[in-house]
């Protein structure tokens, strides 16, 4: 669990320099790098872009599919002007695990390929010199790690991942690395939680500093840089008269500035943009500022051509333009926390985010989908170690993202095996352990898979609202049989309707693989016509039940997966192609969504 996850910035007190660009890179096929002193020098490196997944740059399959240890290295100049400050390297994501060395000194390790971590290198750094930064990394999958999978050893001795999930195991330094410097006495963390009054709002804040000395003052400024509230102390209330509330697709942000002073000297300053809003679940309604919202959006992936799972500002900009064009207002960070810039986009654009940890593949049936076993996942002897990592990553996700107004809810699992009673103790522990992590107490949920229905799931008691992944028309009752698929879906939803459950239901996955340009009259599966017919079927169903409060088809765009006889160079369920051009269904769904008010 990380102590420091604040987003880096440069100001009078702080220094932040992105280390994007070409790093030295080398596969360590024999896992001998440490023994052979690679912490001092990579023997025969190539150049590798950062941020980027290494996989798709290569032209040979052994390199693209490489599984095991690999190393990065870069010489980093640290200016003498930073003397007296804490010097750190902040990694946006190192997938899936890394150990950091500076000038040959081991600094720290980190497990979890989708969340940031800070390496304090103060003790190892040389000022006004180049410093050798080296990372030893590994991208193997294991059942006791997130995301879940296996790593096989082929007869030729090469390793190969067997994901229990349907996205490619893109690996590397997928997000930016920052050289950062902060004062020894600095802001470590803050929280800001809003409550609304009659034409006023109260932002209750807390500030954590690395040292107890020094005074803290907090200022809130509006978009015109006018001070609207101030307060002193490491905890307090900022009372805002006539607040401009953050709303869905009508975002208003304020700048919160924290200053630490001692003897009238400014010691540290940290600023961030926050939104004043509340999130509540009221019966079967999801409410923002007490107003019902209807979620229109997507399951997504951080995925694009060339750099794999790397965060790419250009792709993110295009994706938001596409989602706004569609009339969308939300998305799920399927199936892992995304780069921090994504949440800042959503804060500015007024999108709601269901923030998901990579607790994906916790289901042997998913493995059997890719050749695994058929036992219940939570009966495995790996669950104790898995739980520790799972809780660690939920904790860091909430710690990192808790101050974003765009974050609506936390998804603690994607499609876990809840149709076995052995899941219940694990869920009881996880939901109890995470209840108090979010100062804003946002709803917590997880997605229910096809096999985890109203009748078969033993874990319906846990989520604050339900996310249903349902695939009639594709994985079963497909093609001309889709009418039976609709009937089966309605039968299940009739049971939800007849039950005493009064919580919102959001459809978080449904869709059809579609080859762009494939047309057939009448339709066949994989044709653009069929993708529309399938969406029309689901929309008929959604419009029949008032407790369905959101629709997020799978997926915004086509994305890369492992090879398989069910994948045509990746997953093609996108409403847009992988290079972000619309399929026919995008125009159909846009027409529907532009007619549905965000507060419907
Ligand atoms: C059947 C598993 C549910 N869902 C998970 C998602 O990650 C996959 O990409 C999607 C699909 O198979 O298209 C299905």
XYZ file of C-alpha atoms and ligand atoms in Angstrom:
614
model
C 0.000 0.000 0.000
C 1.531 3.251 -1.160
C 1.794 6.266 1.128
C 2.364 8.897 -1.563
C 0.166 8.896 -4.655
C -0.471 12.591 -5.274
C -0.091 13.515 -8.917
C 3.311 15.174 -9.486
C 3.571 18.884 -10.229
C 6.128 21.690 -10.526
C 5.766 24.894 -8.507
C 7.802 27.122 -6.169
C 8.363 24.206 -3.812
C 8.167 21.126 -6.029
C 9.879 19.732 -9.143
C 8.507 17.297 -11.689
C 10.246 16.140 -14.875
C 8.835 13.433 -17.130
C 11.452 10.918 -18.253
C 9.539 9.942 -21.406
C 11.600 8.941 -24.396
C 13.986 6.134 -25.325
C 15.298 3.924 -22.541
C 17.732 1.005 -22.806
C 15.867 -2.320 -22.807
C 16.890 -5.979 -22.700
C 15.149 -9.323 -22.264
C 16.624 -11.472 -19.480
C 15.660 -14.876 -20.891
C 17.779 -16.825 -18.408
C 16.808 -14.623 -15.410
C 20.528 -14.087 -14.812
C 20.558 -10.297 -15.026
C 20.862 -9.765 -11.299
C 23.666 -12.343 -10.984
C 25.405 -10.787 -13.975
C 25.272 -7.312 -12.418
C 22.857 -5.740 -14.918
C 22.103 -3.192 -12.227
C 25.396 -1.585 -13.273
C 25.081 -2.049 -17.035
C 22.782 -3.835 -19.503
C 25.117 -5.963 -21.666
C 23.490 -5.537 -25.078
C 20.444 -3.275 -24.851
C 18.142 -1.969 -27.572
C 16.272 1.336 -27.425
C 12.666 1.168 -26.175
C 10.098 4.003 -26.052
C 8.607 4.892 -22.642
C 5.659 5.056 -22.048
C 4.893 2.012 -24.172
C 4.271 -1.722 -24.063
C 7.248 -3.428 -25.654
C 5.250 -6.173 -27.455
C 4.012 -4.741 -30.756
C 7.236 -3.008 -31.791
C 8.891 -6.339 -32.572
C 8.691 -8.243 -35.858
C 9.438 -11.672 -34.341
C 6.926 -13.701 -32.334
C 9.396 -14.716 -29.584
C 9.855 -11.042 -28.694
C 6.215 -10.017 -29.029
C 5.067 -12.927 -26.870
C 8.037 -12.680 -24.464
C 7.204 -13.730 -20.916
C 9.632 -13.503 -18.009
C 12.223 -10.998 -16.769
C 13.217 -7.890 -18.707
C 15.189 -4.778 -17.848
C 15.032 -1.028 -18.518
C 17.832 1.496 -17.878
C 18.278 5.240 -18.289
C 20.833 7.828 -17.212
C 19.056 10.681 -15.403
C 20.698 14.034 -14.589
C 19.670 15.407 -11.188
C 20.288 19.176 -10.883
C 22.188 20.409 -7.825
C 19.419 22.946 -7.255
C 17.366 20.056 -5.834
C 19.780 19.467 -2.971
C 17.968 19.384 0.392
C 14.783 17.993 -1.115
C 13.420 14.465 -1.162
C 14.226 13.030 -4.590
C 11.949 10.372 -6.089
C 11.122 8.386 -9.184
C 7.366 8.080 -9.710
C 6.290 5.247 -12.005
C 2.777 5.631 -13.476
C 2.650 1.873 -14.068
C 5.222 -0.905 -14.415
C 3.469 -4.025 -15.707
C 3.268 -6.307 -13.826
C 6.098 -6.067 -11.258
C 9.384 -4.170 -10.893
C 12.459 -3.663 -8.724
C 14.155 -0.245 -8.914
C 17.914 0.294 -8.689
C 19.746 3.658 -8.705
C 23.525 3.769 -9.143
C 23.557 0.051 -8.322
C 21.628 0.469 -5.061
C 18.381 -1.464 -4.718
C 15.638 1.012 -3.806
C 12.337 -0.908 -3.768
C 10.030 -3.367 -5.486
C 6.392 -3.061 -6.539
C 3.722 -5.563 -7.578
C 0.715 -4.483 -9.677
C 0.924 -3.268 -13.226
C -1.809 -0.613 -13.313
C -1.152 1.731 -10.390
C 1.643 4.197 -9.596
C 4.390 3.893 -7.025
C 7.094 6.244 -5.728
C 10.709 5.187 -5.229
C 12.530 7.479 -2.756
C 16.042 7.696 -4.231
C 17.362 10.493 -1.991
C 19.976 8.233 -0.387
C 21.330 6.978 -3.706
C 21.279 10.068 -5.918
C 24.300 12.133 -7.021
C 23.558 15.813 -7.685
C 24.752 17.614 -10.795
C 25.581 14.216 -12.286
C 23.945 11.521 -14.379
C 22.456 8.778 -12.258
C 21.894 5.255 -13.569
C 18.263 4.205 -13.096
C 17.679 0.477 -13.726
C 14.485 -1.559 -13.464
C 14.236 -5.321 -13.317
C 10.694 -6.245 -14.443
C 8.544 -9.315 -14.995
C 5.257 -9.884 -16.834
C 4.317 -13.432 -15.829
C 0.716 -14.194 -14.824
C -0.180 -16.227 -11.755
C -3.379 -17.299 -10.033
C -2.335 -15.482 -6.846
C -1.774 -12.157 -8.621
C -3.844 -9.587 -10.485
C -4.872 -10.008 -13.276
C -5.181 -13.779 -12.815
C -3.726 -16.340 -15.171
C -1.022 -18.960 -15.550
C 2.444 -18.974 -17.054
C 3.211 -22.122 -18.999
C 6.643 -23.411 -20.008
C 6.573 -24.785 -23.535
C 8.529 -27.879 -24.566
C 11.130 -25.590 -26.142
C 11.673 -24.016 -22.719
C 10.059 -20.689 -23.583
C 7.447 -19.241 -21.244
C 3.944 -18.295 -22.383
C 1.214 -16.556 -20.452
C -2.256 -18.118 -20.233
C -4.502 -15.192 -19.249
C -7.811 -15.953 -17.533
C -9.044 -12.774 -19.220
C -9.710 -11.407 -22.667
C -7.119 -8.693 -23.187
C -3.536 -8.972 -24.350
C -0.845 -9.137 -21.676
C 0.827 -5.937 -22.871
C 3.851 -5.320 -20.667
C 6.472 -2.736 -19.882
C 6.621 0.823 -18.600
C 3.130 1.575 -19.908
C 2.844 4.994 -18.270
C 5.230 7.915 -17.727
C 8.124 7.888 -15.279
C 8.691 11.156 -13.400
C 11.762 12.506 -11.604
C 10.216 14.367 -8.659
C 11.481 16.498 -5.776
C 9.523 17.657 -2.729
C 10.451 19.484 0.456
C 11.279 17.197 3.387
C 8.164 18.597 5.090
C 5.541 18.241 2.369
C 1.900 17.433 1.627
C 1.649 13.638 1.453
C -2.093 13.380 0.804
C -5.387 15.229 1.056
C -9.085 14.431 0.987
C -11.967 16.703 -0.038
C -15.597 15.612 0.471
C -18.585 17.826 -0.381
C -21.954 18.176 1.303
C -24.632 20.395 -0.168
C -26.812 22.979 1.575
C -29.276 25.606 0.441
C -27.327 27.490 -2.232
C -24.111 26.626 -0.430
C -21.713 23.741 -0.204
C -19.245 22.589 2.420
C -16.009 20.935 1.337
C -14.669 19.025 4.311
C -10.923 18.523 3.827
C -8.067 16.764 5.554
C -4.374 17.270 4.791
C -1.608 14.819 5.668
C 1.937 16.225 5.857
C 5.199 14.318 6.176
C 6.083 16.218 9.352
C 3.842 17.514 12.135
C 5.549 20.913 12.220
C 4.341 23.863 10.163
C 0.926 25.419 9.673
C -1.490 24.403 6.932
C -3.813 26.756 5.069
C -6.255 25.775 2.322
C -7.733 28.038 -0.349
C -10.448 27.338 -2.911
C -10.552 29.369 -6.130
C -13.189 29.354 -8.881
C -12.543 29.138 -12.619
C -11.931 32.910 -12.678
C -9.213 32.417 -10.061
C -11.322 34.231 -7.454
C -10.945 32.981 -3.868
C -14.301 31.536 -2.778
C -13.280 29.968 0.553
C -10.295 29.602 2.873
C -9.540 27.616 5.990
C -6.624 26.921 8.315
C -5.558 23.634 9.878
C -4.833 20.079 8.715
C -8.556 19.475 8.715
C -11.426 21.861 8.240
C -14.390 23.055 6.170
C -14.429 25.271 3.107
C -17.901 26.839 2.903
C -18.797 27.946 -0.624
C -21.739 30.268 -1.210
C -23.615 29.875 -4.531
C -21.458 26.927 -5.563
C -21.186 25.862 -9.212
C -21.796 22.160 -8.794
C -20.022 19.469 -10.804
C -22.694 17.711 -12.860
C -22.825 14.994 -15.508
C -21.729 16.604 -18.769
C -21.864 19.976 -17.054
C -18.582 20.083 -15.145
C -17.465 22.951 -12.952
C -14.092 22.669 -11.247
C -12.434 24.590 -8.447
C -8.730 24.826 -7.647
C -7.838 23.674 -4.164
C -4.469 24.989 -2.935
C -2.770 23.689 0.179
C 0.137 25.645 1.704
C 2.458 24.536 4.482
C 4.258 27.412 6.197
C 6.685 27.808 9.103
C 7.876 31.133 10.529
C 6.120 32.891 7.609
C 8.157 30.863 5.120
C 6.369 28.796 2.482
C 7.551 25.193 2.979
C 5.329 23.335 0.489
C 2.410 23.999 -1.796
C 0.124 21.558 -3.571
C -2.780 22.381 -5.900
C -5.404 20.174 -7.485
C -8.723 20.580 -9.312
C -11.778 19.319 -7.435
C -15.516 19.239 -8.162
C -18.306 19.965 -5.708
C -20.895 17.181 -6.009
C -22.473 14.301 -4.145
C -23.036 10.692 -5.220
C -25.877 8.673 -3.682
C -27.788 5.476 -4.321
C -31.458 6.043 -3.554
C -33.577 2.940 -4.136
C -32.985 1.940 -7.723
C -31.660 5.381 -8.636
C -28.049 6.476 -9.025
C -28.010 10.164 -8.071
C -25.561 13.003 -8.597
C -26.390 16.043 -6.446
C -29.695 14.353 -5.606
C -30.690 14.075 -9.271
C -31.151 10.648 -10.920
C -28.665 9.915 -13.689
C -28.913 7.307 -16.436
C -25.524 5.934 -17.473
C -24.804 5.865 -21.213
C -21.337 4.735 -21.996
C -18.875 1.954 -22.523
C -16.572 -0.660 -21.257
C -13.160 0.416 -22.542
C -9.542 -0.663 -22.674
C -6.310 1.306 -22.675
C -5.328 -0.144 -26.006
C -4.037 1.207 -29.292
C -1.918 0.306 -32.258
C 1.887 0.368 -31.894
C 2.259 1.064 -28.144
C -0.266 -1.470 -26.802
C -1.489 -0.540 -23.336
C 0.594 2.634 -23.111
C -1.249 5.735 -22.076
C -1.455 7.925 -25.181
C -2.850 11.445 -24.786
C -3.787 11.521 -28.478
C -5.843 8.331 -28.270
C -7.491 9.546 -25.051
C -8.419 12.842 -26.687
C -9.950 10.990 -29.654
C -11.815 8.566 -27.347
C -13.402 11.430 -25.423
C -14.414 13.159 -28.645
C -16.007 9.904 -29.817
C -17.816 9.387 -26.508
C -19.134 12.959 -26.543
C -20.219 12.523 -30.181
C -22.122 9.408 -29.110
C -23.968 11.268 -26.346
C -22.245 9.122 -23.711
C -21.738 10.262 -20.107
C -19.783 7.433 -18.448
C -17.427 4.503 -18.766
C -15.918 1.682 -16.734
C -12.135 1.429 -16.502
C -12.376 -2.214 -17.556
C -10.484 -4.128 -16.288
C -7.888 -2.087 -14.392
C -7.317 1.485 -13.145
C -6.393 3.742 -16.051
C -3.764 6.451 -16.271
C -4.478 9.448 -14.009
C -4.850 11.711 -17.032
C -8.014 9.780 -17.975
C -9.733 10.779 -14.720
C -8.704 14.403 -15.267
C -10.284 14.257 -18.742
C -13.478 12.916 -17.136
C -13.407 15.578 -14.400
C -13.247 18.311 -17.045
C -15.843 16.758 -19.385
C -18.351 15.708 -16.724
C -18.131 11.956 -17.316
C -18.840 9.389 -14.585
C -16.293 6.599 -14.067
C -16.739 3.146 -12.605
C -13.165 2.589 -11.424
C -12.121 -1.093 -11.593
C -9.175 -3.034 -10.166
C -7.620 -5.841 -12.252
C -9.410 -8.501 -10.174
C -10.214 -10.190 -13.439
C -9.994 -13.853 -14.311
C -11.100 -14.915 -10.802
C -13.098 -17.600 -12.512
C -11.829 -20.937 -13.770
C -14.621 -20.968 -16.341
C -12.902 -17.942 -17.862
C -9.730 -20.007 -17.862
C -11.581 -22.828 -19.546
C -12.745 -20.224 -22.059
C -9.001 -20.212 -22.696
C -8.237 -23.801 -21.668
C -8.228 -23.732 -17.841
C -9.870 -25.982 -15.236
C -13.516 -26.134 -14.173
C -13.069 -25.974 -10.410
C -14.362 -23.045 -8.374
C -11.732 -20.325 -8.362
C -12.105 -19.490 -4.674
C -11.428 -23.090 -3.635
C -7.887 -22.658 -4.882
C -4.891 -22.663 -2.533
C -3.837 -19.348 -4.065
C -6.657 -17.214 -2.600
C -4.860 -16.144 0.610
C -1.920 -14.591 -1.234
C -4.283 -13.259 -3.921
C -6.443 -11.543 -1.327
C -3.445 -9.605 0.045
C -2.554 -8.283 -3.410
C -6.204 -7.630 -4.249
C -6.775 -5.560 -1.098
C -3.483 -3.751 -1.686
C -4.560 -2.706 -5.182
C -8.102 -1.718 -4.163
C -6.558 0.402 -1.399
C -4.141 2.113 -3.779
C -6.828 2.654 -6.440
C -9.112 4.394 -3.932
C -6.173 6.287 -2.424
C -5.099 7.519 -5.868
C -8.553 8.360 -7.316
C -10.606 9.419 -4.276
C -10.568 13.153 -5.057
C -11.846 12.911 -8.642
C -15.469 14.144 -8.961
C -15.801 11.879 -12.000
C -15.372 8.674 -9.981
C -18.863 7.327 -9.340
C -18.108 3.895 -7.916
C -15.471 1.270 -7.251
C -15.640 -2.064 -9.076
C -13.797 -4.531 -6.872
C -13.957 -7.495 -9.292
C -14.715 -8.201 -12.924
C -16.734 -11.380 -13.360
C -15.554 -13.357 -10.344
C -16.914 -16.847 -9.739
C -19.791 -16.127 -7.343
C -21.854 -19.213 -8.205
C -19.865 -21.214 -5.649
C -20.385 -20.746 -1.902
C -16.608 -20.642 -1.441
C -16.680 -17.116 -2.876
C -18.669 -15.735 0.057
C -15.909 -15.599 2.741
C -13.555 -13.872 0.297
C -16.232 -11.296 -0.597
C -17.167 -10.771 3.059
C -13.545 -9.944 3.868
C -13.022 -7.726 0.828
C -16.218 -5.700 1.222
C -15.638 -5.293 4.969
C -11.988 -4.291 4.508
C -12.747 -1.675 1.853
C -15.826 -0.068 3.407
C -13.997 2.812 5.064
C -11.282 3.393 2.480
C -13.165 6.047 0.525
C -13.763 9.256 2.528
C -16.554 10.042 0.042
C -18.140 6.594 0.675
C -18.901 5.960 -2.993
C -20.814 2.791 -3.916
C -18.837 -0.444 -4.335
C -19.770 -3.100 -6.825
C -18.471 -5.802 -9.188
C -19.644 -7.272 -12.483
C -21.817 -10.380 -12.530
C -21.020 -12.786 -15.333
C -23.470 -14.847 -17.396
C -23.131 -17.762 -14.963
C -23.743 -15.538 -11.944
C -27.440 -14.861 -12.289
C -30.167 -13.805 -9.938
C -30.668 -17.494 -9.085
C -27.059 -18.713 -9.006
C -24.945 -15.955 -7.455
C -24.131 -16.306 -3.744
C -22.802 -12.734 -3.590
C -25.780 -10.529 -4.521
C -25.822 -9.149 -0.950
C -22.539 -7.290 -1.325
C -22.736 -4.654 -4.063
C -24.410 -1.264 -3.635
C -25.676 -1.566 -7.186
C -25.393 -4.297 -9.795
C -23.274 -4.484 -12.933
C -24.513 -7.205 -15.288
C -22.394 -8.653 -18.074
C -24.793 -10.569 -20.320
C -24.140 -12.084 -23.776
C -27.311 -13.684 -25.164
C -27.088 -13.245 -28.890
C -23.362 -13.836 -28.846
C -22.004 -16.461 -26.460
C -25.313 -18.297 -26.372
C -28.713 -18.122 -28.133
C -26.962 -16.455 -31.028
C -27.996 -15.674 -34.597
C -31.553 -16.648 -35.480
C -31.934 -17.981 -31.879
C -31.524 -14.436 -30.463
C -35.261 -14.311 -29.751
C -34.694 -17.058 -27.179
C -31.802 -15.003 -25.881
C -34.120 -12.057 -25.325
C -36.691 -14.292 -23.671
C -34.064 -15.712 -21.302
C -32.811 -12.241 -20.422
C -36.334 -11.094 -19.666
C -36.947 -14.166 -17.507
C -33.933 -13.280 -15.362
C -34.849 -9.597 -15.142
C -38.414 -10.508 -14.188
C -36.889 -12.278 -11.163
C -34.887 -9.145 -10.256
C -38.118 -7.151 -10.651
C -40.165 -9.536 -8.502
C -37.524 -9.681 -5.759
C -37.207 -7.376 -2.764
C -33.954 -6.033 -4.212
C -34.311 -2.299 -4.699
C -30.891 -1.365 -6.073
C -29.931 -0.004 -9.494
C -28.908 -2.431 -12.228
C -26.464 -1.288 -14.912
C -25.671 -3.417 -17.944
C -21.883 -3.192 -18.024
C -21.241 -5.579 -20.907
C -23.173 -6.860 -23.915
C -22.233 -6.893 -27.586
C -21.290 -8.720 -30.732
C -17.983 -9.146 -32.508
C -18.336 -7.259 -35.794
C -16.068 -7.174 -38.810
C -16.222 -3.580 -40.122
C -17.476 -3.501 -43.698
C -19.100 -6.938 -43.492
C -22.712 -6.465 -44.622
C -25.372 -9.141 -45.003
C -29.115 -8.874 -45.666
C -30.657 -10.496 -43.757
C -27.961 -10.331 -41.097
C -25.495 -12.966 -39.997
C -23.224 -12.864 -36.939
C -20.099 -10.735 -37.433
C -22.001 -8.461 -39.849
C -22.602 -4.812 -39.049
C -26.324 -5.466 -39.377
C -26.194 -8.124 -36.658
C -24.367 -5.839 -34.206
C -27.215 -3.342 -34.571
C -29.889 -6.052 -34.198
C -28.247 -7.296 -31.024
C -28.109 -3.769 -29.565
C -31.743 -3.222 -30.572
C -32.672 -6.372 -28.665
C -30.900 -5.215 -25.506
C -32.371 -1.721 -25.788
C -35.890 -3.175 -26.016
C -35.155 -5.032 -22.778
C -33.604 -2.010 -21.030
C -36.648 0.085 -21.872
C -38.863 -2.509 -20.162
C -37.454 -2.265 -16.619
C -37.246 0.976 -14.637
C -34.559 -0.382 -12.282
C -32.122 -0.585 -15.190
C -30.217 2.635 -14.793
C -27.415 2.328 -17.284
C -26.201 0.801 -20.509
C -22.511 0.344 -21.311
C -22.038 -1.943 -24.335
C -18.817 -3.827 -24.858
C -16.639 -2.137 -26.099
C -15.940 1.441 -27.157
C -13.303 0.183 -29.599
C -11.852 -3.065 -30.936
C -8.853 -4.181 -28.887
C -6.041 -6.718 -28.813
C -6.389 -10.113 -27.133
C -4.437 -13.351 -27.106
C -4.596 -15.422 -30.260
C -7.482 -17.873 -30.353
C -9.988 -19.546 -32.595
C -12.597 -17.080 -31.315
C -10.537 -13.958 -32.003
C -9.772 -12.351 -35.344
C -6.622 -10.441 -34.434
C -8.282 -9.336 -31.225
C -11.748 -8.579 -29.944
C -14.036 -6.928 -32.504
C -16.996 -5.960 -30.306
C -16.074 -2.296 -30.588
C -18.611 0.286 -31.689
C -15.483 1.783 -33.238
C -12.542 0.102 -34.914
C -9.171 -0.022 -33.178
C -8.114 3.046 -35.166
C -11.200 4.797 -33.812
C -13.499 4.893 -36.844
C -17.256 4.181 -36.449
C -19.065 0.989 -37.344
C -22.720 1.298 -38.428
C -23.834 0.506 -34.878
C -22.187 3.682 -33.584
C -24.605 5.799 -35.628
C -27.552 3.700 -34.421
C -26.569 3.969 -30.754
C -25.751 7.672 -31.036
C -29.274 8.278 -32.319
C -30.667 6.459 -29.274
C -28.438 8.170 -26.735
C -28.976 11.696 -28.021
C -32.657 11.083 -27.282
C -32.033 9.939 -23.688
C -31.482 12.758 -21.202
C -28.559 12.323 -18.793
C -31.008 12.759 -15.904
C -33.668 10.480 -17.408
C -17.540 -13.799 -21.086
C -16.619 -12.895 -20.332
C -17.208 -11.492 -20.161
N -16.555 -10.443 -20.971
C -15.245 -10.062 -20.410
C -14.489 -9.142 -21.365
O -13.203 -8.869 -20.854
C -14.406 -9.819 -22.730
O -13.632 -9.040 -23.642
C -15.831 -9.991 -23.279
C -15.807 -10.641 -24.653
O -15.611 -11.865 -24.706
O -15.958 -9.921 -25.647
C -16.633 -10.856 -22.355
